[in-house]
Structures are given as structure tokens and as C-alpha cells.
CSV table of C-alpha atoms in Angstrom, one decimal:
chain,number,residue,atom,x,y,z
A,1,MET,CA,0.0,0.0,0.0
A,2,SER,CA,1.4,3.4,-1.0
A,3,ILE,CA,2.4,5.9,1.6
A,4,ARG,CA,0.5,9.2,1.2
A,5,LEU,CA,1.5,11.1,4.4
A,6,VAL,CA,4.6,11.3,6.6
A,7,THR,CA,4.3,13.0,9.9
A,8,PHE,CA,7.2,14.2,11.9
A,9,ASP,CA,8.1,14.9,15.5
A,10,VAL,CA,10.1,18.2,15.7
A,11,LEU,CA,12.7,18.2,18.5
A,12,HIS,CA,15.6,15.8,17.8
A,13,THR,CA,13.9,14.8,14.6
A,14,LEU,CA,13.8,17.8,12.4
A,15,ILE,CA,15.6,20.3,14.6
A,16,THR,CA,18.1,20.2,17.6
A,17,PRO,CA,19.4,22.7,20.1
A,18,ARG,CA,22.1,24.8,18.5
A,19,SER,CA,24.2,23.9,21.5
A,20,PRO,CA,23.3,21.6,24.4
A,21,ILE,CA,20.3,23.0,26.4
A,22,HIS,CA,22.2,23.0,29.7
A,23,LEU,CA,25.0,25.1,28.2
A,24,GLN,CA,22.5,27.6,26.8
A,25,TYR,CA,20.8,27.8,30.2
A,26,ALA,CA,24.2,28.3,31.9
A,27,LYS,CA,25.0,31.2,29.6
A,28,VAL,CA,21.7,33.0,30.3
A,29,PHE,CA,21.9,32.3,34.1
A,30,GLU,CA,25.4,33.6,34.6
A,31,PRO,CA,24.9,37.4,34.5
A,32,TYR,CA,22.1,37.0,37.2
A,33,LEU,CA,23.1,34.0,39.2
A,34,GLY,CA,26.8,33.7,38.7
A,35,GLN,CA,28.5,30.6,37.4
A,36,LEU,CA,26.5,27.4,38.0
A,37,ASP,CA,28.0,24.0,37.2
A,38,PRO,CA,26.7,23.0,33.7
A,39,ASN,CA,26.6,19.4,34.6
A,40,SER,CA,24.4,20.3,37.6
A,41,ILE,CA,22.1,22.3,35.3
A,42,LYS,CA,22.0,19.3,32.9
A,43,SER,CA,20.8,17.0,35.7
A,44,SER,CA,18.4,19.4,37.3
A,45,PHE,CA,16.8,20.4,34.0
A,46,LYS,CA,16.2,16.8,33.1
A,47,THR,CA,14.5,16.2,36.5
A,48,ALA,CA,12.5,19.4,36.4
A,49,LEU,CA,11.3,18.8,32.8
A,50,LYS,CA,10.2,15.2,33.6
A,51,THR,CA,8.4,16.3,36.8
A,52,LEU,CA,6.4,19.0,35.1
A,53,GLN,CA,5.5,16.7,32.2
A,54,ILE,CA,3.9,14.4,34.8
A,55,GLU,CA,2.4,17.1,37.0
A,56,LYS,CA,1.1,19.3,34.2
A,57,PRO,CA,0.9,17.5,30.9
A,58,ALA,CA,0.3,19.4,27.7
A,59,TYR,CA,1.4,22.6,29.3
A,60,GLU,CA,-1.5,23.0,31.7
A,61,GLN,CA,-2.1,26.6,32.6
A,62,GLY,CA,0.0,27.8,29.7
A,63,SER,CA,3.5,27.4,28.4
A,64,GLN,CA,4.9,30.7,29.9
A,65,SER,CA,4.2,29.7,33.5
A,66,TRP,CA,5.0,26.0,32.8
A,67,TRP,CA,8.5,26.9,31.5
A,68,ALA,CA,9.0,29.5,34.3
A,69,ASN,CA,8.5,26.6,36.7
A,70,VAL,CA,11.0,24.4,34.9
A,71,ILE,CA,13.5,27.2,34.8
A,72,LYS,CA,13.1,28.0,38.5
A,73,ARG,CA,13.4,24.4,39.6
A,74,THR,CA,16.4,23.9,37.3
A,75,ALA,CA,18.3,26.8,38.7
A,76,LEU,CA,17.5,26.0,42.4
A,77,ALA,CA,18.6,22.4,42.1
A,78,ALA,CA,21.8,23.5,40.3
A,79,GLY,CA,22.7,25.6,43.4
A,80,ALA,CA,21.3,29.1,42.6
A,81,ASN,CA,20.7,31.4,45.6
A,82,PRO,CA,16.9,31.4,46.1
A,83,GLN,CA,16.7,35.1,46.9
A,84,VAL,CA,18.8,36.1,44.0
A,85,LEU,CA,16.8,33.8,41.7
A,86,ASP,CA,13.5,35.2,42.8
A,87,ALA,CA,14.7,38.7,42.1
A,88,SER,CA,16.0,37.9,38.7
A,89,LEU,CA,13.5,35.3,37.4
A,90,GLY,CA,11.5,38.0,35.7
A,91,ASP,CA,14.5,38.7,33.5
A,92,ILE,CA,15.7,35.2,33.0
A,93,VAL,CA,12.5,33.6,31.9
A,94,PRO,CA,11.8,36.0,29.0
A,95,LYS,CA,15.4,35.7,27.7
A,96,LEU,CA,15.2,31.9,27.7
A,97,MET,CA,11.7,31.9,26.2
A,98,LYS,CA,12.9,34.2,23.4
A,99,ARG,CA,16.0,32.2,22.7
A,100,PHE,CA,14.1,29.0,22.3
A,101,SER,CA,11.6,30.7,20.0
A,102,SER,CA,14.0,31.1,17.1
A,103,LYS,CA,17.1,29.9,15.4
A,104,GLU,CA,19.2,31.4,18.2
A,105,GLY,CA,18.3,28.3,20.2
A,106,TYR,CA,17.9,25.7,17.5
A,107,ARG,CA,19.2,24.5,14.2
A,108,GLU,CA,17.8,22.1,11.6
A,109,PHE,CA,19.4,18.8,10.9
A,110,GLU,CA,21.2,18.7,7.6
A,111,ASP,CA,18.9,16.0,6.2
A,112,ALA,CA,15.6,17.8,7.3
A,113,LEU,CA,15.0,20.2,4.4
A,114,PRO,CA,16.2,17.8,1.6
A,115,THR,CA,13.9,15.1,3.0
A,116,LEU,CA,10.9,17.4,3.1
A,117,ARG,CA,11.6,18.6,-0.4
A,118,ALA,CA,12.0,15.1,-1.7
A,119,LEU,CA,8.7,13.9,-0.2
A,120,HIS,CA,7.0,17.0,-1.6
A,121,GLU,CA,8.4,16.2,-5.1
A,122,ARG,CA,6.9,12.7,-4.7
A,123,GLN,CA,3.5,14.2,-3.9
A,124,ILE,CA,3.7,12.7,-0.4
A,125,TYR,CA,2.1,15.1,2.2
A,126,THR,CA,4.0,16.1,5.3
A,127,ALA,CA,2.8,17.3,8.7
A,128,VAL,CA,4.0,17.8,12.3
A,129,ILE,CA,2.9,16.2,15.5
A,130,SER,CA,4.8,17.5,18.5
A,131,ASN,CA,4.5,17.6,22.2
A,132,SER,CA,5.6,21.2,22.1
A,133,ASP,CA,4.2,24.6,22.9
A,134,SER,CA,3.3,27.2,20.2
A,135,ARG,CA,6.8,28.7,20.0
A,136,ILE,CA,7.8,25.8,17.8
A,137,ARG,CA,5.9,27.5,14.9
A,138,SER,CA,8.2,30.6,15.1
A,139,VAL,CA,11.2,28.3,15.3
A,140,LEU,CA,10.2,26.4,12.1
A,141,THR,CA,9.5,29.7,10.3
A,142,ASP,CA,12.8,31.2,11.4
A,143,LEU,CA,14.7,28.1,10.2
A,144,LYS,CA,12.8,28.4,6.9
A,145,LEU,CA,11.4,24.9,6.9
A,146,PRO,CA,8.7,24.7,4.2
A,147,ASP,CA,5.2,26.0,4.7
A,148,TYR,CA,3.7,23.0,2.8
A,149,MET,CA,4.5,20.9,5.9
A,150,ILE,CA,1.0,21.3,7.4
A,151,PRO,CA,-0.8,21.0,9.7
A,152,ILE,CA,1.4,21.7,12.6
A,153,VAL,CA,-0.3,19.9,15.5
A,154,LEU,CA,1.1,20.9,19.0
A,155,SER,CA,0.2,19.4,22.3
A,156,GLU,CA,-0.2,22.8,24.0
A,157,GLU,CA,-2.8,23.9,21.5
A,158,GLU,CA,-4.6,20.6,21.4
A,159,GLY,CA,-4.8,19.8,25.1
A,160,ILE,CA,-3.6,16.3,24.4
A,161,GLU,CA,-0.2,14.8,23.7
A,162,LYS,CA,1.6,11.8,22.2
A,163,PRO,CA,1.3,8.9,22.7
A,164,THR,CA,-2.5,9.2,22.8
A,165,GLN,CA,-4.0,7.9,19.6
A,166,GLU,CA,-6.3,10.9,19.3
A,167,ILE,CA,-3.5,13.4,18.4
A,168,PHE,CA,-2.3,11.2,15.5
A,169,LEU,CA,-5.8,10.6,14.2
A,170,ARG,CA,-6.8,14.3,14.6
A,171,THR,CA,-3.8,15.2,12.5
A,172,LEU,CA,-4.8,12.7,9.8
A,173,ASP,CA,-8.4,14.1,9.8
A,174,ARG,CA,-7.0,17.6,9.3
A,175,VAL,CA,-4.8,16.6,6.4
A,176,ASN,CA,-7.7,14.9,4.7
A,177,ASN,CA,-10.0,17.9,5.3
A,178,MET,CA,-7.4,20.4,4.1
A,179,ARG,CA,-6.3,18.3,1.1
A,180,GLY,CA,-9.6,16.8,0.1
A,181,GLU,CA,-8.2,13.4,0.6
A,182,ARG,CA,-9.3,10.1,2.2
A,183,ILE,CA,-5.9,8.9,3.4
A,184,ARG,CA,-6.1,6.0,5.9
A,185,PRO,CA,-3.8,5.5,8.9
A,186,GLU,CA,-2.1,2.5,7.2
A,187,GLN,CA,-1.0,4.9,4.4
A,188,CYS,CA,0.9,7.1,6.9
A,189,ILE,CA,4.3,6.9,8.5
A,190,HIS,CA,5.2,8.8,11.7
A,191,VAL,CA,8.9,9.6,12.4
A,192,GLY,CA,10.2,10.6,15.8
A,193,ASP,CA,12.9,9.9,18.4
A,194,GLU,CA,10.8,8.8,21.4
A,195,LEU,CA,9.9,5.1,21.7
A,196,ASP,CA,6.7,5.5,23.5
A,197,ALA,CA,5.4,8.9,22.4
A,198,ASP,CA,6.3,8.6,18.7
A,199,TYR,CA,6.7,4.9,17.8
A,200,HIS,CA,4.2,3.1,20.0
A,201,GLY,CA,1.7,6.0,19.9
A,202,ALA,CA,1.7,6.0,16.1
A,203,MET,CA,1.5,2.2,15.9
A,204,LYS,CA,-1.5,2.1,18.2
A,205,ALA,CA,-3.2,4.7,16.0
A,206,GLY,CA,-2.9,2.3,13.1
A,207,MET,CA,0.0,4.1,11.4
A,208,ARG,CA,3.4,2.8,10.4
A,209,ALA,CA,6.2,4.2,12.5
A,210,LEU,CA,10.0,4.7,12.4
A,211,LEU,CA,12.1,5.4,15.4
A,212,LEU,CA,14.9,7.8,14.6
A,213,ARG,CA,18.2,7.2,16.4
A,214,ARG,CA,20.9,9.4,14.9
A,215,ILE,CA,24.4,8.3,15.5
A,216,GLY,CA,27.4,10.5,16.5
A,217,PRO,CA,27.1,14.0,17.9
A,218,ASP,CA,23.6,14.6,16.3
A,219,GLY,CA,22.2,11.8,18.4
A,220,GLN,CA,23.6,12.8,21.8
A,221,GLN,CA,20.6,14.9,22.8
A,222,ALA,CA,17.9,12.5,21.7
A,223,HIS,CA,15.3,11.2,24.1
A,224,ILE,CA,16.4,7.7,25.2
A,225,ASP,CA,14.8,5.9,28.1
A,226,VAL,CA,17.0,3.7,30.3
A,227,GLY,CA,16.3,0.0,29.6
A,228,GLU,CA,14.1,0.6,26.6
A,229,ASP,CA,13.3,-2.5,24.5
A,230,LEU,CA,13.8,-2.0,20.8
A,231,ASN,CA,13.0,-5.6,19.8
A,232,GLY,CA,10.8,-5.5,16.7
A,233,VAL,CA,11.1,-1.7,16.5
A,234,GLU,CA,11.9,-0.3,13.0
A,235,VAL,CA,14.8,2.0,13.6
A,236,ILE,CA,16.4,4.5,11.2
A,237,GLN,CA,19.6,6.5,11.7
A,238,GLY,CA,18.8,9.4,9.3
A,239,LEU,CA,15.7,10.9,7.6
A,240,ASP,CA,17.0,9.8,4.1
A,241,GLU,CA,16.2,6.2,5.2
A,242,ILE,CA,12.5,7.0,5.0
A,243,PHE,CA,12.6,6.5,1.3
A,244,GLN,CA,13.9,2.9,1.6
A,245,VAL,CA,10.8,2.2,3.7
A,246,ILE,CA,8.5,3.9,1.2
A,247,ARG,CA,9.9,1.9,-1.7
A,248,ARG,CA,9.1,-1.5,-0.1
């Protein structure tokens, strides 16, 4: 059965932080909080992020306050002075929010644009399904990723997130409505770097799925869970491998 639609995760799939997130945080923190150990920031950011994702999924109460909470917990656990942090948080949060709203904070992977163009030339639709807030729209625009990659379906705006089946099927419904098509889930491939959110979520929605695991430096920031089982999982190491799957 021919593939008519390829949907993509964004972070660590199409784009990646321009430098590791903990180093960007350390750079923004320093004028206000002094030098904090980057490795401590790396650890505390990971913990804060995972905690908020559980406590307030899909950016409950809005992304601004959600990220302000992550930033505050990250800095405190990395050793910031609580009083100094409280006094400067009003400056720190907007700077980090702005940085990660544009190409200042992110870059596209070298294979992203060529892959999207090649799919477009083959008349295969492309779309985005991401557990991100609305800032990802401005990032994709700033990086000049193509505007034919639509719709862009984001968890903050939908109130649901991957791996729920609904966000995948909702995206497919929108593609069909926008394009006047009747594409079925089995004619879709979803590509992303998270085993549960991307791969298993898409499979449960009836789509095909590819787990992206880049090798080398490009793969160092990917989301990899400890002890994950990849038995039977279809893994690719670059976006160009999508075409090998499509040709089968």
C-alpha cells in the first residue's frame, strides 16, 4: 500500500538545540546567578522537565508559567541562591523563552530540508505532530522549513499529547480535510525519536512508525529511556532512510 503522508516529531527529529540546552541555560543564568555548574544544570533540567511533564501534561495553565516553573526548579537544584533567583526570574524567563523561539536556540538537521523537499516532489504530504508549545511555529519559520508541511499539531494547543492515539488521528483528519483526501492510517508513516510517544503512539493509531536514532554528535541529545526494548522496532539513523521504507 502506497504511503501518502509522513508526519514528523520536531525536536531531535527535524531540529536540535544549537548547543546543548544546559549550556545555553548556563549562559543565560550567569549574569544574574553567577557561574553554575553546567553538569548540575543538565541534571536538574532533566529532572524538572520530567516532573512538570507528569504534574502538568500538555502545558496545563499555559507554556509561559509552565516553563517558568521548569527554569526556577532547574536553577535552584543547580545551586542558585533562592533570593537572587526570585529577584531575577522576571528577566531570566523571557530571555530563555525568546532564545528557544528562534534559530538562536535551534538549528535544523542537515537532512531535514532535503527530505521534506523530496517527499513533496513525490507528492507525499508532510505534517508535524509534536509535544511542544506554540513557540515551535516561530522556530520552524525562522529556520525556513517549508510551509507545505501542514498542519502543525502541537500538544499545548490541542490539550492532548503523544502517545495518545487521538492526536495522531486528529492530524490525519485535518490533512484529509485540508487536502480533500481520504488517506487512511495505514497509508501514513510517523517519524520521531521517542519510543513510547512517537513509535508506539503512532502504531496504536494504526499508522506505520519509524524510530529515529541518529548516531554520532547529532544523536547525543535525543530522548532515550533507560532499559528501553527495541525488539521488533523499526529504527532508522537518518531521515533519508524514510525512502527505503516507502519503496518497499
